[in-house]
PDB file of C-alpha atoms in Angstrom:
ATOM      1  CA  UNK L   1     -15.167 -15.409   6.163  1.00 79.00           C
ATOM      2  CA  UNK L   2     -14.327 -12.202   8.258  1.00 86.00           C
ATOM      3  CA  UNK L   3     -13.209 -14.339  10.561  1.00 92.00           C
ATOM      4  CA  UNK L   4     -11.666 -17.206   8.824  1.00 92.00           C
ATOM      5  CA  UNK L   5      -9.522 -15.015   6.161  1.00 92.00           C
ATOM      6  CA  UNK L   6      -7.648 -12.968   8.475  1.00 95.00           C
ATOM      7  CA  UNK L   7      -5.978 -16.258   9.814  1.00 96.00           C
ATOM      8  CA  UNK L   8      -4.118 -16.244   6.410  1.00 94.00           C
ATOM      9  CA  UNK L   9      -2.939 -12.349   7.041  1.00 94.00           C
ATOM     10  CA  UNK L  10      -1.295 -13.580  10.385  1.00 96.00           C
ATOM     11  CA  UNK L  11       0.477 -16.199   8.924  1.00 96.00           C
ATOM     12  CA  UNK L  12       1.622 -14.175   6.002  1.00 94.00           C
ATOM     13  CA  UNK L  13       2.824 -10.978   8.759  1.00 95.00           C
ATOM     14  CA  UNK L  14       4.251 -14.200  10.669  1.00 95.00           C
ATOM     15  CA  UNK L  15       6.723 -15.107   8.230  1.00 95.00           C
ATOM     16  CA  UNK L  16       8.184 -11.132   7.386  1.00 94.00           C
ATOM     17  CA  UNK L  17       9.192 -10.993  11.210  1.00 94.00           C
ATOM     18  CA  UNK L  18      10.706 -13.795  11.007  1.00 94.00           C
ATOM     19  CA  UNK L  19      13.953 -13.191  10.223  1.00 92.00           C
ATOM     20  CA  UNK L  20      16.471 -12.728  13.353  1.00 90.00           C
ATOM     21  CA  UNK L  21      17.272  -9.449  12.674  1.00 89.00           C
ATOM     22  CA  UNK L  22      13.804  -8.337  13.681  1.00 92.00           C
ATOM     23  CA  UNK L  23      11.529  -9.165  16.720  1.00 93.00           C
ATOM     24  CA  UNK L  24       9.187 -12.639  16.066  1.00 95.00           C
ATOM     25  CA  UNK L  25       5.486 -11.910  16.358  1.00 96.00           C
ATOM     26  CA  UNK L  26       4.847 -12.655  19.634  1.00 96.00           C
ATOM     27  CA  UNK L  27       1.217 -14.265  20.723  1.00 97.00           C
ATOM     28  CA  UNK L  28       0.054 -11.069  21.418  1.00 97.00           C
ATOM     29  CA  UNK L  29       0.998  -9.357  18.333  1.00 96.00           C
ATOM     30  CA  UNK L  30      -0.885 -12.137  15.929  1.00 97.00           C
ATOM     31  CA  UNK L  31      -3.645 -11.817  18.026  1.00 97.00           C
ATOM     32  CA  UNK L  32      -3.715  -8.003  16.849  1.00 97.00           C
ATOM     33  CA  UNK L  33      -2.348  -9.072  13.106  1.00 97.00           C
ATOM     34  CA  UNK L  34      -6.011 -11.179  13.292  1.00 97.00           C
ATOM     35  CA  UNK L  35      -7.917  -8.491  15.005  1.00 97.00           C
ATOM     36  CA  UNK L  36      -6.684  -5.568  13.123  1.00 97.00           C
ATOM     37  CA  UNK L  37      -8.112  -7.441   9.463  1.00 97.00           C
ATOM     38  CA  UNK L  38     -11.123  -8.622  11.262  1.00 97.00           C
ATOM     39  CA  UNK L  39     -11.778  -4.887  12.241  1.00 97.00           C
ATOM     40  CA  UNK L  40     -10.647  -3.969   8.290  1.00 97.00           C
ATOM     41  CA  UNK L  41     -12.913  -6.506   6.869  1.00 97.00           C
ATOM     42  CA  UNK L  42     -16.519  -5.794   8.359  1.00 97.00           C
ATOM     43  CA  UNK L  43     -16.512  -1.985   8.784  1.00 97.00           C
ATOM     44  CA  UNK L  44     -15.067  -2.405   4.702  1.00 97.00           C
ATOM     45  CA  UNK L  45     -18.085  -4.463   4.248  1.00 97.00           C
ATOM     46  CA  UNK L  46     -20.190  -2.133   6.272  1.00 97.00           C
ATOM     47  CA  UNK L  47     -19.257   0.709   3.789  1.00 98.00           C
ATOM     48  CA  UNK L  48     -19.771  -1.131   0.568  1.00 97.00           C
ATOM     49  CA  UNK L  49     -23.430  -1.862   1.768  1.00 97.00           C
ATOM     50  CA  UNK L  50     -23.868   1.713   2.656  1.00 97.00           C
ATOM     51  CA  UNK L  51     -22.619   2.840  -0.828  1.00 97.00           C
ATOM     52  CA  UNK L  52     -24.688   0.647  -3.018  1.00 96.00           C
ATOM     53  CA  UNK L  53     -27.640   2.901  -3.491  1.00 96.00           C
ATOM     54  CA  UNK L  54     -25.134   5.715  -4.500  1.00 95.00           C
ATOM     55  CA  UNK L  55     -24.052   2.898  -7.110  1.00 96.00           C
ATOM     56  CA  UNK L  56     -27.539   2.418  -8.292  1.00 96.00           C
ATOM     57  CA  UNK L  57     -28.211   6.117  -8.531  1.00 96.00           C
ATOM     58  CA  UNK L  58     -25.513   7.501 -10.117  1.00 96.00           C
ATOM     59  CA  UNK L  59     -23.651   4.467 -11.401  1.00 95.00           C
ATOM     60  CA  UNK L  60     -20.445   5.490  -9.700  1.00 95.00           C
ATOM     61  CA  UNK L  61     -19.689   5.430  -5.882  1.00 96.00           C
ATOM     62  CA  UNK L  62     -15.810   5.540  -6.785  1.00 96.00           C
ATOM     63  CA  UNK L  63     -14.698   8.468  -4.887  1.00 95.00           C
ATOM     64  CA  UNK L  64     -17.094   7.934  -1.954  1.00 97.00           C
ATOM     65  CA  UNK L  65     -15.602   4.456  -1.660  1.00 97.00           C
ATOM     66  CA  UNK L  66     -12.227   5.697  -1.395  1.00 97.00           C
ATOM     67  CA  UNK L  67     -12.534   9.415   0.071  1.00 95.00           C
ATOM     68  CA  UNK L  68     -15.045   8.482   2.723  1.00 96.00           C
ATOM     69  CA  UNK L  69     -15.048   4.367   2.981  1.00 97.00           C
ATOM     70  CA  UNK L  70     -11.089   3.068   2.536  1.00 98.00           C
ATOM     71  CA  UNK L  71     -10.176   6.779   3.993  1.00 97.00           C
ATOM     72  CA  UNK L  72     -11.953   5.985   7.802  1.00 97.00           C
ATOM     73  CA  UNK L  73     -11.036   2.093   7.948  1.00 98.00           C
ATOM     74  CA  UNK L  74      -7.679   3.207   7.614  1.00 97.00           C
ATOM     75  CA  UNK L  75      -7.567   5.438   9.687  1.00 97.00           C
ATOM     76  CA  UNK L  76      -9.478   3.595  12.414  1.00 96.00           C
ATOM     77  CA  UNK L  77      -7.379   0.689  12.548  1.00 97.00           C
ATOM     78  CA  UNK L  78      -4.422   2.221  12.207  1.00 96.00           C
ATOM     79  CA  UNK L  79      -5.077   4.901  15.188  1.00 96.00           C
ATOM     80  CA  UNK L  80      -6.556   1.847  17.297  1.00 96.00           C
ATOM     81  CA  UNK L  81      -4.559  -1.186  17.315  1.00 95.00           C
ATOM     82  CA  UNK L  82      -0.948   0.529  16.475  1.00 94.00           C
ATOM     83  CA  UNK L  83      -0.748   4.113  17.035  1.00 94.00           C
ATOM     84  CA  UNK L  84       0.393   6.961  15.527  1.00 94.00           C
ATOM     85  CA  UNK L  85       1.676   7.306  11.809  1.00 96.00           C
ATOM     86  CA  UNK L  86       4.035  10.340  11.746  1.00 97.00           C
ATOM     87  CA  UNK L  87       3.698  11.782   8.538  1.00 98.00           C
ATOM     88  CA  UNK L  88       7.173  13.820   7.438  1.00 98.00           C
ATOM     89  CA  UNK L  89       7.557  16.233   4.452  1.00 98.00           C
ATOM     90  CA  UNK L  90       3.613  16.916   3.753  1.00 97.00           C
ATOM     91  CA  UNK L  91       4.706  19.584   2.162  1.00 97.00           C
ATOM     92  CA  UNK L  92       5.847  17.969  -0.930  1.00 98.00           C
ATOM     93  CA  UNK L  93       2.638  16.265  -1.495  1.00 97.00           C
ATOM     94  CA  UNK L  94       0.982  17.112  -4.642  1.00 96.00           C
ATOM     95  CA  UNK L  95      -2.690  18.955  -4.306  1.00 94.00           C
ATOM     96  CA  UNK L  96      -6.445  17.023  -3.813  1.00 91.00           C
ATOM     97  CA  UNK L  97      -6.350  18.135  -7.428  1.00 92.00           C
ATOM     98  CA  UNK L  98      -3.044  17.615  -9.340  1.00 92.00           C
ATOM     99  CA  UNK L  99      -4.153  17.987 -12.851  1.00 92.00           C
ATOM    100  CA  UNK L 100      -3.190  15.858 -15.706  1.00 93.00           C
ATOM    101  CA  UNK L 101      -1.126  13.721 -15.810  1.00 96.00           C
ATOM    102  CA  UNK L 102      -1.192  12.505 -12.347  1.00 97.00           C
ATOM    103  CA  UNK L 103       1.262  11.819 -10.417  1.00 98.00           C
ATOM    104  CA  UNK L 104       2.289   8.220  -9.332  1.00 98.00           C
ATOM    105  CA  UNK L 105       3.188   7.650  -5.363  1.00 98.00           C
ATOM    106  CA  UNK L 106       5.601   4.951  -4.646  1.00 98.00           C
ATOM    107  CA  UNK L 107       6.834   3.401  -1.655  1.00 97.00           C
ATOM    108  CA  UNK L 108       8.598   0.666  -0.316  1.00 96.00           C
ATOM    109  CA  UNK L 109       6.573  -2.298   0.989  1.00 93.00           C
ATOM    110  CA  UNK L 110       7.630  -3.570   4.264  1.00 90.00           C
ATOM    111  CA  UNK L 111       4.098  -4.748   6.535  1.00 93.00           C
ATOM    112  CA  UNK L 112       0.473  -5.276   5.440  1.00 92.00           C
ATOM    113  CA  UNK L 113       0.478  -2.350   7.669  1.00 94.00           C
ATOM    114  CA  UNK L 114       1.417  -0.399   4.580  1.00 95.00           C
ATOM    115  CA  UNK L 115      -1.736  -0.191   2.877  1.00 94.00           C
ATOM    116  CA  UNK L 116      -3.726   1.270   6.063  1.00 96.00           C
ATOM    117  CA  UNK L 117      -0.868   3.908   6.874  1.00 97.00           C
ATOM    118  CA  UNK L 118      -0.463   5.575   3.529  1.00 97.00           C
ATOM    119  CA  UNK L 119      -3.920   6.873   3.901  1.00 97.00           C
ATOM    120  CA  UNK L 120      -2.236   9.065   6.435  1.00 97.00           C
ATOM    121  CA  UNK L 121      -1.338  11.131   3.316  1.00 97.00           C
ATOM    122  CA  UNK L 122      -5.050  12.247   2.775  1.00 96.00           C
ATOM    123  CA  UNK L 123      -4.779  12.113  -0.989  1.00 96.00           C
ATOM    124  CA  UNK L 124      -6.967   9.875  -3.738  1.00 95.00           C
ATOM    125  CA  UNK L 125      -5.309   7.517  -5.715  1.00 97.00           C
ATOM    126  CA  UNK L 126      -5.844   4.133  -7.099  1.00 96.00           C
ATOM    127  CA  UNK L 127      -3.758   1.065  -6.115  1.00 93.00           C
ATOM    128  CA  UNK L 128      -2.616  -2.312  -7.987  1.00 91.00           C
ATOM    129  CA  UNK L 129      -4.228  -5.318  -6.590  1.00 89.00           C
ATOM    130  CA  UNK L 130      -4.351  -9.235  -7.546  1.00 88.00           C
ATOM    131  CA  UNK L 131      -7.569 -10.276  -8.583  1.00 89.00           C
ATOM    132  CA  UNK L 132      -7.633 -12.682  -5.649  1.00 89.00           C
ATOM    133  CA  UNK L 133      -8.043  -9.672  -3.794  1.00 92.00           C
ATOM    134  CA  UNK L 134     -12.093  -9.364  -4.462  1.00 92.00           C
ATOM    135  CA  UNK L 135     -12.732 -12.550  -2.479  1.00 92.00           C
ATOM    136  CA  UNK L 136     -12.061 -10.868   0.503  1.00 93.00           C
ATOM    137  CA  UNK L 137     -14.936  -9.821   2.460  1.00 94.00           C
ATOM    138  CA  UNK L 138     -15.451  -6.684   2.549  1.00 95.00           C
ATOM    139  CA  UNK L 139     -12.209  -5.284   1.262  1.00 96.00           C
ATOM    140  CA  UNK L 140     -12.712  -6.699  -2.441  1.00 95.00           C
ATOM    141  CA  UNK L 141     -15.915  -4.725  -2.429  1.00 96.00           C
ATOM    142  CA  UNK L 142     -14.799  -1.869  -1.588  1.00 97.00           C
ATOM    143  CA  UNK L 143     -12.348  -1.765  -3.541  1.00 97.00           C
ATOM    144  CA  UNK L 144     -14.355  -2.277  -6.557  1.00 96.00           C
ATOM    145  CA  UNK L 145     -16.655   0.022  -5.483  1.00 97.00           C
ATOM    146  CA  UNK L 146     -13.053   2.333  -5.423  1.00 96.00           C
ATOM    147  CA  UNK L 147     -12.213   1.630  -9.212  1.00 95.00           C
ATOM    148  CA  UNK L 148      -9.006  -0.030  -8.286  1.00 96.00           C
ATOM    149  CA  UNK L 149      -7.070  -1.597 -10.550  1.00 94.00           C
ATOM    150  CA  UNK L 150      -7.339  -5.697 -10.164  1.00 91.00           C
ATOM    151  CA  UNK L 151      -4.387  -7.765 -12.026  1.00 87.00           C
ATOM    152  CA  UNK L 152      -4.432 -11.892 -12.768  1.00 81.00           C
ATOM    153  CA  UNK L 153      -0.928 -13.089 -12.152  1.00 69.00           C
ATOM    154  CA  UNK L 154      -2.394 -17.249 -13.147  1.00 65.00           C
ATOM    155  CA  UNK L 155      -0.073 -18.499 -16.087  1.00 49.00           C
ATOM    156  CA  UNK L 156      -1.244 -17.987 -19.359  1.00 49.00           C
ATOM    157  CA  UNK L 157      -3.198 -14.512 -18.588  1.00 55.00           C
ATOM    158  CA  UNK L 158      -0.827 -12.208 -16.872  1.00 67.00           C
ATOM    159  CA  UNK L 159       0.224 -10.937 -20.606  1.00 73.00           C
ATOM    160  CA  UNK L 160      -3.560  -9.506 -21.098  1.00 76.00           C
ATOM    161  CA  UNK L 161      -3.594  -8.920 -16.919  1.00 74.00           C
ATOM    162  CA  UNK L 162      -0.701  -6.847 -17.483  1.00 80.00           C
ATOM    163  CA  UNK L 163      -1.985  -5.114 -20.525  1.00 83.00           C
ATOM    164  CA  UNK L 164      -4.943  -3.895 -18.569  1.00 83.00           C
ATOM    165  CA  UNK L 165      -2.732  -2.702 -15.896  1.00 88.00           C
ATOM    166  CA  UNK L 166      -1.030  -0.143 -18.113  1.00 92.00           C
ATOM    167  CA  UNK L 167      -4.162   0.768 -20.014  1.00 93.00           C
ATOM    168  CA  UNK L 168      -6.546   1.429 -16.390  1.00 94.00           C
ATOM    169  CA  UNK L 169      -3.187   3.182 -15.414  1.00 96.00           C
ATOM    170  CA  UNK L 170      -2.901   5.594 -18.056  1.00 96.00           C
ATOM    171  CA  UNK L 171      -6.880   5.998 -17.873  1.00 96.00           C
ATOM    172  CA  UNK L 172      -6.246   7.290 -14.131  1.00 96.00           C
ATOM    173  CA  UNK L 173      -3.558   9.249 -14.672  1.00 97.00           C
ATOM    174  CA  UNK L 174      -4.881  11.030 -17.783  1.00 97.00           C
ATOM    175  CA  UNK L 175      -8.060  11.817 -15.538  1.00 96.00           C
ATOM    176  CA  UNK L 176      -6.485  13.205 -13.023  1.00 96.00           C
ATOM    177  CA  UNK L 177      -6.443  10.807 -10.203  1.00 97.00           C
ATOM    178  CA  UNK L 178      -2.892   9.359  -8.684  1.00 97.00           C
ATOM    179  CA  UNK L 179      -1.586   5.733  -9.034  1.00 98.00           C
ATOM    180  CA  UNK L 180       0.051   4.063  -6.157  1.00 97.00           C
ATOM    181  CA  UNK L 181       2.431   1.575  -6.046  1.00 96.00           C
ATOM    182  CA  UNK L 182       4.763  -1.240  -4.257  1.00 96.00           C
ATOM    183  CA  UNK L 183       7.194  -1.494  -7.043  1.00 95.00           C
ATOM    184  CA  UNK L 184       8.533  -3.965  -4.956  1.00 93.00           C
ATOM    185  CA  UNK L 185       5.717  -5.842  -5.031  1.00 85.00           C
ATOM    186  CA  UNK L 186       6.747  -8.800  -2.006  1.00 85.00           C
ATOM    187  CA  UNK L 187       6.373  -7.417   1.560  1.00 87.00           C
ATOM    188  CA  UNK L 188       9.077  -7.600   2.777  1.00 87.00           C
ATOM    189  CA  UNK L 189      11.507  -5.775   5.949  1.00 89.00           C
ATOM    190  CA  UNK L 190      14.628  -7.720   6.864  1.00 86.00           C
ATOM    191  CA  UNK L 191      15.936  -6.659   2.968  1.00 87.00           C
ATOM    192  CA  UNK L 192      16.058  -4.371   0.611  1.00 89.00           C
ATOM    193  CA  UNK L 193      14.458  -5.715  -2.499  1.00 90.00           C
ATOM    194  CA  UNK L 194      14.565  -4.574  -6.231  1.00 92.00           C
ATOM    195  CA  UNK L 195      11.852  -2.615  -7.765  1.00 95.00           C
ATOM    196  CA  UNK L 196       9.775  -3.577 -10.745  1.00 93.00           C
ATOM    197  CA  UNK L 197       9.488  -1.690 -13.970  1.00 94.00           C
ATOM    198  CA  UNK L 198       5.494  -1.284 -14.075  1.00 92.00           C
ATOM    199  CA  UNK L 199       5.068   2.064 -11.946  1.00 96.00           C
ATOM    200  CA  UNK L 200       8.284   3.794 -13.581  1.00 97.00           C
ATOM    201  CA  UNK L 201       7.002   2.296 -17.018  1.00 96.00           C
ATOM    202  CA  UNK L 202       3.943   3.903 -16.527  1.00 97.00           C
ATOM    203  CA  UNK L 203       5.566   7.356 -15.084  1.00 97.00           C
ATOM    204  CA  UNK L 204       7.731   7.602 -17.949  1.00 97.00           C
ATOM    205  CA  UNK L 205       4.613   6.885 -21.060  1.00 96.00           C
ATOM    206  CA  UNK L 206       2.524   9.638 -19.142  1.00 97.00           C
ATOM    207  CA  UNK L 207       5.097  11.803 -17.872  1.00 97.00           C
ATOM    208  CA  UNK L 208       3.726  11.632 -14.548  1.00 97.00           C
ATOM    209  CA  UNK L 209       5.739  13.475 -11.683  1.00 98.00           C
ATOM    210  CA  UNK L 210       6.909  10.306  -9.064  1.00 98.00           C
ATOM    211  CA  UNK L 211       6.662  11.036  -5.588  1.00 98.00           C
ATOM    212  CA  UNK L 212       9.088   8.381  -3.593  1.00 98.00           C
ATOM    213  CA  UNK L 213       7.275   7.547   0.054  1.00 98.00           C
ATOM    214  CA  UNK L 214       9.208   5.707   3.196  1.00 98.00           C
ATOM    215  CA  UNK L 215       7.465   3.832   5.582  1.00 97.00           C
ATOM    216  CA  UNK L 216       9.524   2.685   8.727  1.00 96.00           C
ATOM    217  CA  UNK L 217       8.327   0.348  10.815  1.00 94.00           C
ATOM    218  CA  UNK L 218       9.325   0.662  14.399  1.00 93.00           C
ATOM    219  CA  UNK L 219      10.456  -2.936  15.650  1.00 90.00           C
ATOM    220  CA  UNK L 220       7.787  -5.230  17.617  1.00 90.00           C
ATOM    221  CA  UNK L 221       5.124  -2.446  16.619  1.00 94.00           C
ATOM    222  CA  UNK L 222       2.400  -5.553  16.998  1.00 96.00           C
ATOM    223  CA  UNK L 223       3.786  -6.824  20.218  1.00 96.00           C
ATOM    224  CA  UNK L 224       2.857  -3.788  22.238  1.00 95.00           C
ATOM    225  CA  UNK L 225       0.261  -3.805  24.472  1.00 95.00           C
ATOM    226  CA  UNK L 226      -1.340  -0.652  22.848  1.00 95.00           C
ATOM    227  CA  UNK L 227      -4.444   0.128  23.086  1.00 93.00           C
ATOM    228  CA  UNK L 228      -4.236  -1.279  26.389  1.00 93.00           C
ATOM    229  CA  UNK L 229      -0.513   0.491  27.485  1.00 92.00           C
ATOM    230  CA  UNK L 230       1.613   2.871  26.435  1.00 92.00           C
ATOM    231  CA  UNK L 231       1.826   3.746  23.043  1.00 90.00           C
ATOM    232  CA  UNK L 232       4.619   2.424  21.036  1.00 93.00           C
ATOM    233  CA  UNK L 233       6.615   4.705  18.664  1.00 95.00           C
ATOM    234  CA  UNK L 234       5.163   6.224  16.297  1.00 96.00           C
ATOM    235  CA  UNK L 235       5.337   4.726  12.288  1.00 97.00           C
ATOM    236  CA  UNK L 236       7.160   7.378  10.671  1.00 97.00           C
ATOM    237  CA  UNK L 237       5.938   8.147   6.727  1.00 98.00           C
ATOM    238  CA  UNK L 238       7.743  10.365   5.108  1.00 98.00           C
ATOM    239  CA  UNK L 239       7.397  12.582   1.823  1.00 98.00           C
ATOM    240  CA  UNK L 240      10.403  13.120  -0.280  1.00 98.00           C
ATOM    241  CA  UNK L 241      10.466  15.841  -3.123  1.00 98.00           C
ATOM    242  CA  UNK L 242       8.632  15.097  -6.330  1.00 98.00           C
ATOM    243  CA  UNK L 243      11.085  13.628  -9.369  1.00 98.00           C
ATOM    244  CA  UNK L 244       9.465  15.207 -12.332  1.00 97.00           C
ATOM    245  CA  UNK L 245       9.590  12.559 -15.052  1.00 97.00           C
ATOM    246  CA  UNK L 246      10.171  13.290 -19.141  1.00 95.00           C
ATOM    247  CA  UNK L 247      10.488   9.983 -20.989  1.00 94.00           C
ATOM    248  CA  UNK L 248      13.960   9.752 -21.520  1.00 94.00           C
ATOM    249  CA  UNK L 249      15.598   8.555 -18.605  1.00 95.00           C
ATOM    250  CA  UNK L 250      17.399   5.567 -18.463  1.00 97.00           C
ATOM    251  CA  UNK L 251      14.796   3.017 -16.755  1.00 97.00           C
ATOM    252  CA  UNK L 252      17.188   1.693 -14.139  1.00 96.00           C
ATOM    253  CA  UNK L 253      18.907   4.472 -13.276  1.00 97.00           C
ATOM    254  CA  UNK L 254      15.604   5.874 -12.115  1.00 97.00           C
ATOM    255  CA  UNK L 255      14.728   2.874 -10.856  1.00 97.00           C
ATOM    256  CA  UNK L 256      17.633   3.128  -8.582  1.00 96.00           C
ATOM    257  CA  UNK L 257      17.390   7.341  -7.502  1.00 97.00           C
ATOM    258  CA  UNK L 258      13.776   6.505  -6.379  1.00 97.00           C
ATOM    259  CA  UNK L 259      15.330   3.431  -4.238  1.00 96.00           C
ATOM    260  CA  UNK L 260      17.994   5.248  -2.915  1.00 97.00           C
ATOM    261  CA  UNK L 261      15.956   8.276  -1.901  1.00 97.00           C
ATOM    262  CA  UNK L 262      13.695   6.129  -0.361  1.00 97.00           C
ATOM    263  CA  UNK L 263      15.556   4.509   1.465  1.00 96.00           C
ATOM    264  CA  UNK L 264      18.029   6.643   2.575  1.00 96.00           C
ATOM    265  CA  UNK L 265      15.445   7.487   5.542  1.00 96.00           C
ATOM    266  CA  UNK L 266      15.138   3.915   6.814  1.00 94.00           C
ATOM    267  CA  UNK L 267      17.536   1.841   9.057  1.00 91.00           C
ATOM    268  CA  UNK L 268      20.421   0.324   6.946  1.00 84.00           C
ATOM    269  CA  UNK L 269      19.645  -2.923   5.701  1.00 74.00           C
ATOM    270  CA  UNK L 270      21.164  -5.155   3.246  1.00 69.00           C
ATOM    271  CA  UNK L 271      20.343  -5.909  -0.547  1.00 64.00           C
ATOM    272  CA  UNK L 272      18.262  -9.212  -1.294  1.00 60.00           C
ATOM    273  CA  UNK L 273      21.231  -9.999  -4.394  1.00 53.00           C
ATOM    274  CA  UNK L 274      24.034  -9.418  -2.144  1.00 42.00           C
ATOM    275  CA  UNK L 275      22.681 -12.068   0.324  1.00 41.00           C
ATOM    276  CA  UNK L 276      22.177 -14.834  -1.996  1.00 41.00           C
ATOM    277  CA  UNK L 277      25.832 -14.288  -3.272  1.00 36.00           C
ATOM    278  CA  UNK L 278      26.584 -15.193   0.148  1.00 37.00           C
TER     279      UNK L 278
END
């Protein structure tokens, strides 16, 4: 299955280039798409196995999982098969130990690049994941190993999916470990989609400080011939300032500072509403 499921990834990375504003995948690049999950998929299965007599132990290997396991895959296959991630404003990151509540990252969701460069930001947190997402070798494990948060989205059980969302959320938060979130929730580059309510739902219940993230992607980042040439510019993260969060804002309005804050780093790009009006 390590080498069977990443097929699926390249197809699914495939389709966000697509557009003609942006570079096509080139051979090359889905050959690094497909080498770059393999890679993520057997050292993640590598670490599970090497966890599970801490699980047996102690009954937890949560913070090993993520701190040591999820923390060096993505690292390693980010440094190896793209280059460097740039991170900008570190400074406004909250501390290895934030208190309570939490705070919630969020970020916009452009490559499954994503969820290998945020690590960059050498902080714990838990993420949002389908349920679909245990199947895959190695990286379900680990990930459950993690205490990540696993959603149903089938027909008929996202209301009680959902429920659990918020309720593991809050757990988290109260505890003092950081949620992170795609409140975007597609991948997605050539627009700039709307964000969901669940992360500034959750912000707003508990209070928690939201710290907005941008992740550019620099254009044909798979096609270069890194490792094997020059590097290719570097994926640029940056930290904006922390919105402290009370309760009463207007939902949307928030929804819409975050967006604009995050994306007021990243190359102009125009609204998914605006473009169906077209």
């Amino acid at each position: 299955l390590c080498f069977v499921a990443p097929i699926v990834s390249v197809l699914q990375e495939r389709k966000i280039w697509a557009p003609k504003s942006l570079p096509s995948l080139s051979l090359w690049g889905m050959i690094k798409v497909y080498l770059f999950n393999v890679f993520w998929m057997m050292a993640c299965l590598v670490w599970s196995v090497l966890l599970i007599p801490k699980l047996i132990l102690t009954g937890s290997a949560e913070r090993e999982a993520h701190c040591w396991g999820e923390w060096s895959v993505a690292n390693f296959v980010c440094d190896f098969f793209v280059g460097a991630v740039l991170v900008r404003g570190a400074e406004n990151l909250p501390s290895n130990e934030p208190g309570t509540p939490a705070p919630i990252y969020i970020c916009n969701h452009a490559s499954q690049l994503d969820v290998g460069a945020v690590y960059k930001i050498n902080r714990r947190f838990k993420w949002i994941a389908k349920k679909s997402v245990l199947f895959l070798p190695g990286v379900g494990q680990l990930m459950y190993l993690s205490g990540h948060i696993f959603i149903d989205r089938k027909t008929g059980k996202n209301k009680s999916s959902v429920q659990n969302l918020y309720e593991k959320s809050n757990q988290a938060i109260q505890s003092g470990i950081p949620m992170f979130f795609f409140p975007q929730g597609t991948r997605w580059i050539a627009e700039r989609r709307d964000m969901k309510d669940g992360a500034f739902k959750i912000a707003q219940s508990n209070r928690s400080t939201l710290v907005p993230l941008s992740l550019e992607m620099p254009p044909g980042i798979w096609n270069s011939f890194y490792p094997f040439g020059p590097k290719p510019p570097p994926v640029i993260l940056t930290v904006h300032k922390p919105i402290p969060v009370t309760g009463e804002e207007d939902r949307e309005e928030l929804k819409k500072k975050c967006a604009d804050i995050i994306y007021s780093v990243l190359p102009k790009v125009e609204m998914a509403e605006s473009r169906k009006t077209k």
